[in-house]
mmCIF file of C-alpha atoms in Angstrom:
data_model
loop_
_atom_site.group_PDB
_atom_site.id
_atom_site.type_symbol
_atom_site.label_atom_id
_atom_site.label_comp_id
_atom_site.label_asym_id
_atom_site.label_seq_id
_atom_site.Cartn_x
_atom_site.Cartn_y
_atom_site.Cartn_z
ATOM 1 C CA MET A 1 -49.765 27.327 58.484
ATOM 2 C CA ASN A 2 -47.727 29.052 61.157
ATOM 3 C CA ASP A 3 -44.413 30.875 60.883
ATOM 4 C CA LYS A 4 -42.370 27.846 61.992
ATOM 5 C CA SER A 5 -44.036 25.537 59.449
ATOM 6 C CA ILE A 6 -43.516 27.996 56.605
ATOM 7 C CA LYS A 7 -39.821 28.356 57.447
ATOM 8 C CA HIS A 8 -39.471 24.567 57.658
ATOM 9 C CA TRP A 9 -41.025 24.049 54.210
ATOM 10 C CA LEU A 10 -38.958 26.858 52.659
ATOM 11 C CA GLY A 11 -35.804 25.193 53.947
ATOM 12 C CA TYR A 12 -36.977 21.820 52.672
ATOM 13 C CA ALA A 13 -37.747 23.298 49.240
ATOM 14 C CA LEU A 14 -34.288 24.851 48.949
ATOM 15 C CA ARG A 15 -32.524 21.637 49.997
ATOM 16 C CA ASN A 16 -34.503 19.652 47.408
ATOM 17 C CA LYS A 17 -34.973 22.278 44.711
ATOM 18 C CA GLU A 18 -33.671 20.138 41.810
ATOM 19 C CA THR A 19 -36.015 17.259 42.627
ATOM 20 C CA ILE A 20 -38.946 19.621 43.194
ATOM 21 C CA LEU A 21 -38.349 21.425 39.880
ATOM 22 C CA ASP A 22 -38.145 18.076 38.089
ATOM 23 C CA LEU A 23 -41.444 16.929 39.644
ATOM 24 C CA LEU A 24 -43.136 20.258 38.857
ATOM 25 C CA SER A 25 -42.326 19.741 35.163
ATOM 26 C CA TYR A 26 -45.053 17.047 35.099
ATOM 27 C CA PHE A 27 -47.781 19.608 35.936
ATOM 28 C CA ARG A 28 -49.375 22.402 33.897
ATOM 29 C CA PRO A 29 -49.516 25.948 35.339
ATOM 30 C CA GLU A 30 -53.031 26.568 34.020
ATOM 31 C CA ASP A 31 -54.362 23.484 35.843
ATOM 32 C CA LEU A 32 -52.913 24.638 39.169
ATOM 33 C CA GLU A 33 -54.193 28.187 38.598
ATOM 34 C CA ASN A 34 -57.671 26.703 38.183
ATOM 35 C CA GLY A 35 -57.383 24.630 41.355
ATOM 36 C CA LEU A 36 -56.790 21.334 39.551
ATOM 37 C CA LEU A 37 -54.178 18.826 40.610
ATOM 38 C CA VAL A 38 -53.719 16.653 37.518
ATOM 39 C CA ILE A 39 -51.365 13.715 38.112
ATOM 40 C CA PRO A 40 -50.112 12.007 34.937
ATOM 41 C CA GLU A 41 -49.573 8.254 35.051
ATOM 42 C CA THR A 42 -46.105 8.861 33.539
ATOM 43 C CA LEU A 43 -45.079 10.566 36.786
ATOM 44 C CA ILE A 44 -45.870 7.417 38.779
ATOM 45 C CA ASN A 45 -44.822 4.846 36.176
ATOM 46 C CA ASP A 46 -41.566 6.493 35.108
ATOM 47 C CA ARG A 47 -40.222 9.292 37.309
ATOM 48 C CA LEU A 48 -41.253 7.862 40.700
ATOM 49 C CA LYS A 49 -40.754 4.167 39.874
ATOM 50 C CA PRO A 50 -37.207 3.848 41.339
ATOM 51 C CA GLN A 51 -38.344 5.389 44.647
ATOM 52 C CA VAL A 52 -41.536 3.294 44.793
ATOM 53 C CA LEU A 53 -39.740 0.039 44.006
ATOM 54 C CA GLY A 54 -36.983 0.903 46.477
ATOM 55 C CA ALA A 55 -39.544 1.415 49.246
ATOM 56 C CA ALA A 56 -41.489 -1.733 48.247
ATOM 57 C CA SER A 57 -38.418 -3.982 47.934
ATOM 58 C CA PRO A 58 -38.243 -6.989 48.043
ATOM 59 C CA TRP A 59 -42.010 -7.458 47.736
ATOM 60 C CA ILE A 60 -42.652 -5.665 44.431
ATOM 61 C CA SER A 61 -40.224 -5.954 41.515
ATOM 62 C CA ASN A 62 -42.194 -4.062 38.867
ATOM 63 C CA TYR A 63 -45.519 -2.258 38.368
ATOM 64 C CA HIS A 64 -47.550 -0.238 35.901
ATOM 65 C CA LEU A 65 -50.502 2.015 36.710
ATOM 66 C CA ASN A 66 -53.102 3.123 34.173
ATOM 67 C CA PHE A 67 -55.825 5.794 34.535
ATOM 68 C CA SER A 68 -58.767 5.274 32.176
ATOM 69 C CA ASN A 69 -62.586 5.591 32.114
ATOM 70 C CA ASN A 70 -62.830 6.452 35.834
ATOM 71 C CA LEU A 71 -60.894 3.287 36.677
ATOM 72 C CA LEU A 72 -57.405 2.681 38.016
ATOM 73 C CA PHE A 73 -55.622 -0.396 36.664
ATOM 74 C CA LEU A 74 -52.608 -1.714 38.560
ATOM 75 C CA ASP A 75 -50.391 -4.433 37.127
ATOM 76 C CA ALA A 76 -47.573 -5.571 39.435
ATOM 77 C CA ASP A 77 -44.992 -8.345 39.736
ATOM 78 C CA ILE A 78 -44.822 -9.496 43.344
ATOM 79 C CA ASN A 79 -42.448 -11.732 45.269
ATOM 80 C CA ALA A 80 -44.683 -13.859 47.506
ATOM 81 C CA LYS A 81 -41.772 -15.592 49.269
ATOM 82 C CA GLN A 82 -42.517 -19.344 49.463
ATOM 83 C CA ALA A 83 -45.392 -18.933 46.971
ATOM 84 C CA GLY A 84 -42.894 -17.564 44.451
ATOM 85 C CA PRO A 85 -43.389 -14.885 41.786
ATOM 86 C CA VAL A 86 -46.925 -13.599 41.310
ATOM 87 C CA ARG A 87 -48.591 -11.438 38.670
ATOM 88 C CA THR A 88 -51.143 -9.132 40.284
ATOM 89 C CA MET A 89 -53.757 -7.176 38.361
ATOM 90 C CA LEU A 90 -56.229 -4.906 40.135
ATOM 91 C CA MET A 91 -59.066 -2.837 38.713
ATOM 92 C CA LEU A 92 -60.195 -0.118 41.126
ATOM 93 C CA SER A 93 -62.888 2.551 41.137
ATOM 94 C CA VAL A 94 -63.251 5.375 43.634
ATOM 95 C CA GLU A 95 -66.360 4.907 45.801
ATOM 96 C CA GLU A 96 -65.497 7.455 48.490
ATOM 97 C CA PHE A 97 -62.812 10.098 48.599
ATOM 98 C CA THR A 98 -62.806 12.190 51.772
ATOM 99 C CA PHE A 99 -59.797 14.486 52.014
ATOM 100 C CA THR A 100 -60.554 17.471 54.226
ATOM 101 C CA PRO A 101 -58.471 19.181 56.942
ATOM 102 C CA ASP A 102 -60.014 16.940 59.620
ATOM 103 C CA ARG A 103 -60.649 13.653 57.747
ATOM 104 C CA HIS A 104 -58.682 11.607 55.200
ATOM 105 C CA ARG A 105 -60.284 8.379 53.986
ATOM 106 C CA ILE A 106 -60.422 6.591 50.637
ATOM 107 C CA ARG A 107 -62.698 3.693 49.720
ATOM 108 C CA LEU A 108 -62.145 1.828 46.460
ATOM 109 C CA GLN A 109 -64.182 -0.935 44.902
ATOM 110 C CA TYR A 110 -61.841 -3.505 43.412
ATOM 111 C CA ARG A 111 -61.555 -6.663 41.366
ATOM 112 C CA GLU A 112 -58.423 -8.745 41.480
ATOM 113 C CA ASP A 113 -56.759 -11.193 39.122
ATOM 114 C CA ILE A 114 -53.780 -12.805 40.839
ATOM 115 C CA ARG A 115 -51.802 -15.591 39.176
ATOM 116 C CA SER A 116 -48.677 -17.509 39.994
ATOM 117 C CA THR A 117 -45.809 -17.298 37.520
ATOM 118 C CA GLY A 118 -43.762 -19.831 39.490
ATOM 119 C CA ASN A 119 -43.623 -23.626 39.454
ATOM 120 C CA PRO A 120 -46.702 -25.882 39.912
ATOM 121 C CA ALA A 121 -46.130 -26.297 43.669
ATOM 122 C CA GLN A 122 -45.959 -22.531 44.140
ATOM 123 C CA ALA A 123 -49.118 -22.100 42.035
ATOM 124 C CA MET A 124 -50.946 -24.598 44.263
ATOM 125 C CA MET A 125 -49.728 -22.827 47.421
ATOM 126 C CA LEU A 126 -50.959 -19.482 46.099
ATOM 127 C CA LYS A 127 -54.345 -20.935 45.174
ATOM 128 C CA MET A 128 -54.784 -22.359 48.688
ATOM 129 C CA PHE A 129 -53.841 -19.007 50.262
ATOM 130 C CA GLY A 130 -56.412 -17.035 48.266
ATOM 131 C CA GLY A 131 -59.442 -19.176 49.034
ATOM 132 C CA GLY A 132 -62.570 -17.511 50.376
ATOM 133 C CA LYS A 133 -62.776 -13.722 49.992
ATOM 134 C CA GLY A 134 -59.661 -13.358 47.862
ATOM 135 C CA TYR A 135 -55.981 -12.560 48.120
ATOM 136 C CA LEU A 136 -56.124 -8.880 49.043
ATOM 137 C CA ALA A 137 -58.657 -9.497 51.826
ATOM 138 C CA LYS A 138 -56.595 -12.387 53.207
ATOM 139 C CA LEU A 139 -53.399 -10.337 53.062
ATOM 140 C CA SER A 140 -54.917 -7.320 54.830
ATOM 141 C CA SER A 141 -56.341 -9.497 57.627
ATOM 142 C CA MET A 142 -53.012 -11.296 58.098
ATOM 143 C CA ALA A 143 -50.944 -8.104 58.021
ATOM 144 C CA GLY A 144 -52.869 -6.545 60.926
ATOM 145 C CA ASN A 145 -50.668 -3.971 62.644
ATOM 146 C CA LYS A 146 -48.176 -3.950 59.772
ATOM 147 C CA MET A 147 -50.776 -2.254 57.539
ATOM 148 C CA PRO A 148 -52.668 0.038 59.947
ATOM 149 C CA GLY A 149 -55.686 1.779 58.462
ATOM 150 C CA ILE A 150 -55.770 -0.469 55.385
ATOM 151 C CA ALA A 151 -58.500 -3.092 55.034
ATOM 152 C CA ALA A 152 -59.950 -5.185 52.197
ATOM 153 C CA ASP A 153 -63.017 -7.426 52.290
ATOM 154 C CA GLY A 154 -63.098 -8.973 48.818
ATOM 155 C CA GLN A 155 -65.049 -6.082 47.309
ATOM 156 C CA TYR A 156 -63.826 -2.842 48.890
ATOM 157 C CA LEU A 157 -60.379 -1.563 49.810
ATOM 158 C CA THR A 158 -60.459 1.107 52.520
ATOM 159 C CA ILE A 159 -57.501 3.347 53.327
ATOM 160 C CA ASP A 160 -57.823 5.449 56.480
ATOM 161 C CA ILE A 161 -54.872 7.810 56.138
ATOM 162 C CA ASP A 162 -55.345 9.385 59.589
ATOM 163 C CA HIS A 163 -55.319 5.978 61.290
ATOM 164 C CA TYR A 164 -52.170 5.013 59.378
ATOM 165 C CA LEU A 165 -50.359 8.252 60.280
ATOM 166 C CA HIS A 166 -51.310 7.952 63.968
ATOM 167 C CA ALA A 167 -50.310 4.288 64.146
ATOM 168 C CA THR A 168 -46.930 4.887 62.483
ATOM 169 C CA GLY A 169 -46.150 8.078 64.421
ATOM 170 C CA SER A 170 -46.131 10.182 61.250
ATOM 171 C CA MET A 171 -49.112 12.403 62.061
ATOM 172 C CA SER A 172 -47.201 15.358 63.496
ATOM 173 C CA ARG A 173 -44.972 15.610 60.411
ATOM 174 C CA ALA A 174 -47.908 15.391 58.003
ATOM 175 C CA ALA A 175 -50.335 17.533 59.999
ATOM 176 C CA SER A 176 -48.896 20.875 58.900
ATOM 177 C CA VAL A 177 -49.783 20.041 55.277
ATOM 178 C CA LEU A 178 -52.955 17.985 55.731
ATOM 179 C CA GLU A 179 -54.722 20.491 57.978
ATOM 180 C CA HIS A 180 -54.611 23.108 55.213
ATOM 181 C CA LEU A 181 -55.479 20.998 52.175
ATOM 182 C CA THR A 182 -58.822 19.835 50.781
ATOM 183 C CA LEU A 183 -58.982 17.518 47.772
ATOM 184 C CA ARG A 184 -62.039 16.463 45.791
ATOM 185 C CA TYR A 185 -61.763 13.538 43.402
ATOM 186 C CA VAL A 186 -62.710 14.530 39.842
ATOM 187 C CA SER A 187 -61.829 11.660 37.502
ATOM 188 C CA THR A 188 -59.343 9.146 36.188
ATOM 189 C CA SER A 189 -59.210 9.353 32.410
ATOM 190 C CA ASP A 190 -56.846 9.527 29.441
ATOM 191 C CA GLY A 191 -53.791 8.775 31.574
ATOM 192 C CA TYR A 192 -54.528 11.380 34.271
ATOM 193 C CA LEU A 193 -55.784 11.289 37.853
ATOM 194 C CA LYS A 194 -57.566 14.574 38.569
ATOM 195 C CA PHE A 195 -58.430 16.328 41.828
ATOM 196 C CA GLN A 196 -59.874 19.733 42.652
ATOM 197 C CA PHE A 197 -57.832 21.283 45.460
ATOM 198 C CA THR A 198 -58.261 24.091 47.960
ATOM 199 C CA ILE A 199 -55.602 25.420 50.319
ATOM 200 C CA VAL A 200 -56.873 27.184 53.448
#
């Protein structure tokens, strides 16, 4: 990290010190000292929920994430426009987690359970939409350029972070952090998502 980047991040930290201190309260010093980044599900489900729902509006109205037995469980209420309200449940397991200074790619195996909570016509419309490989695969193929770097095929969900950042023009802003950070997936258990991290 060069002199300009360090000064930029110091300024950012001072401008957002209250938020940063609040977020840091969710982590344990001894974990960080041992190179562990341990993310509690309460951070995502409680503290970050207003920001996540604000960014996902009007598509997602509520969600809950659970970390257990090396699985991630996502339960979300989705607004599918003409297809009405939808309850979405995903069970995901990490198949590949590559997060090095020069490559950032995640591959998750998933199972989906997606049900309409609207009227019978909306339920029929949703059922017709999800035929074949499933809802997530159909959505990712339809979204195309709106979801760069994200693909689902009915069994695996792949997230190419580098492709997404390049396609959205965000790479230069993220590069100063990503090129110095290596993460290794450890586990998802007992309400925590755990990574081993190295800063170079």
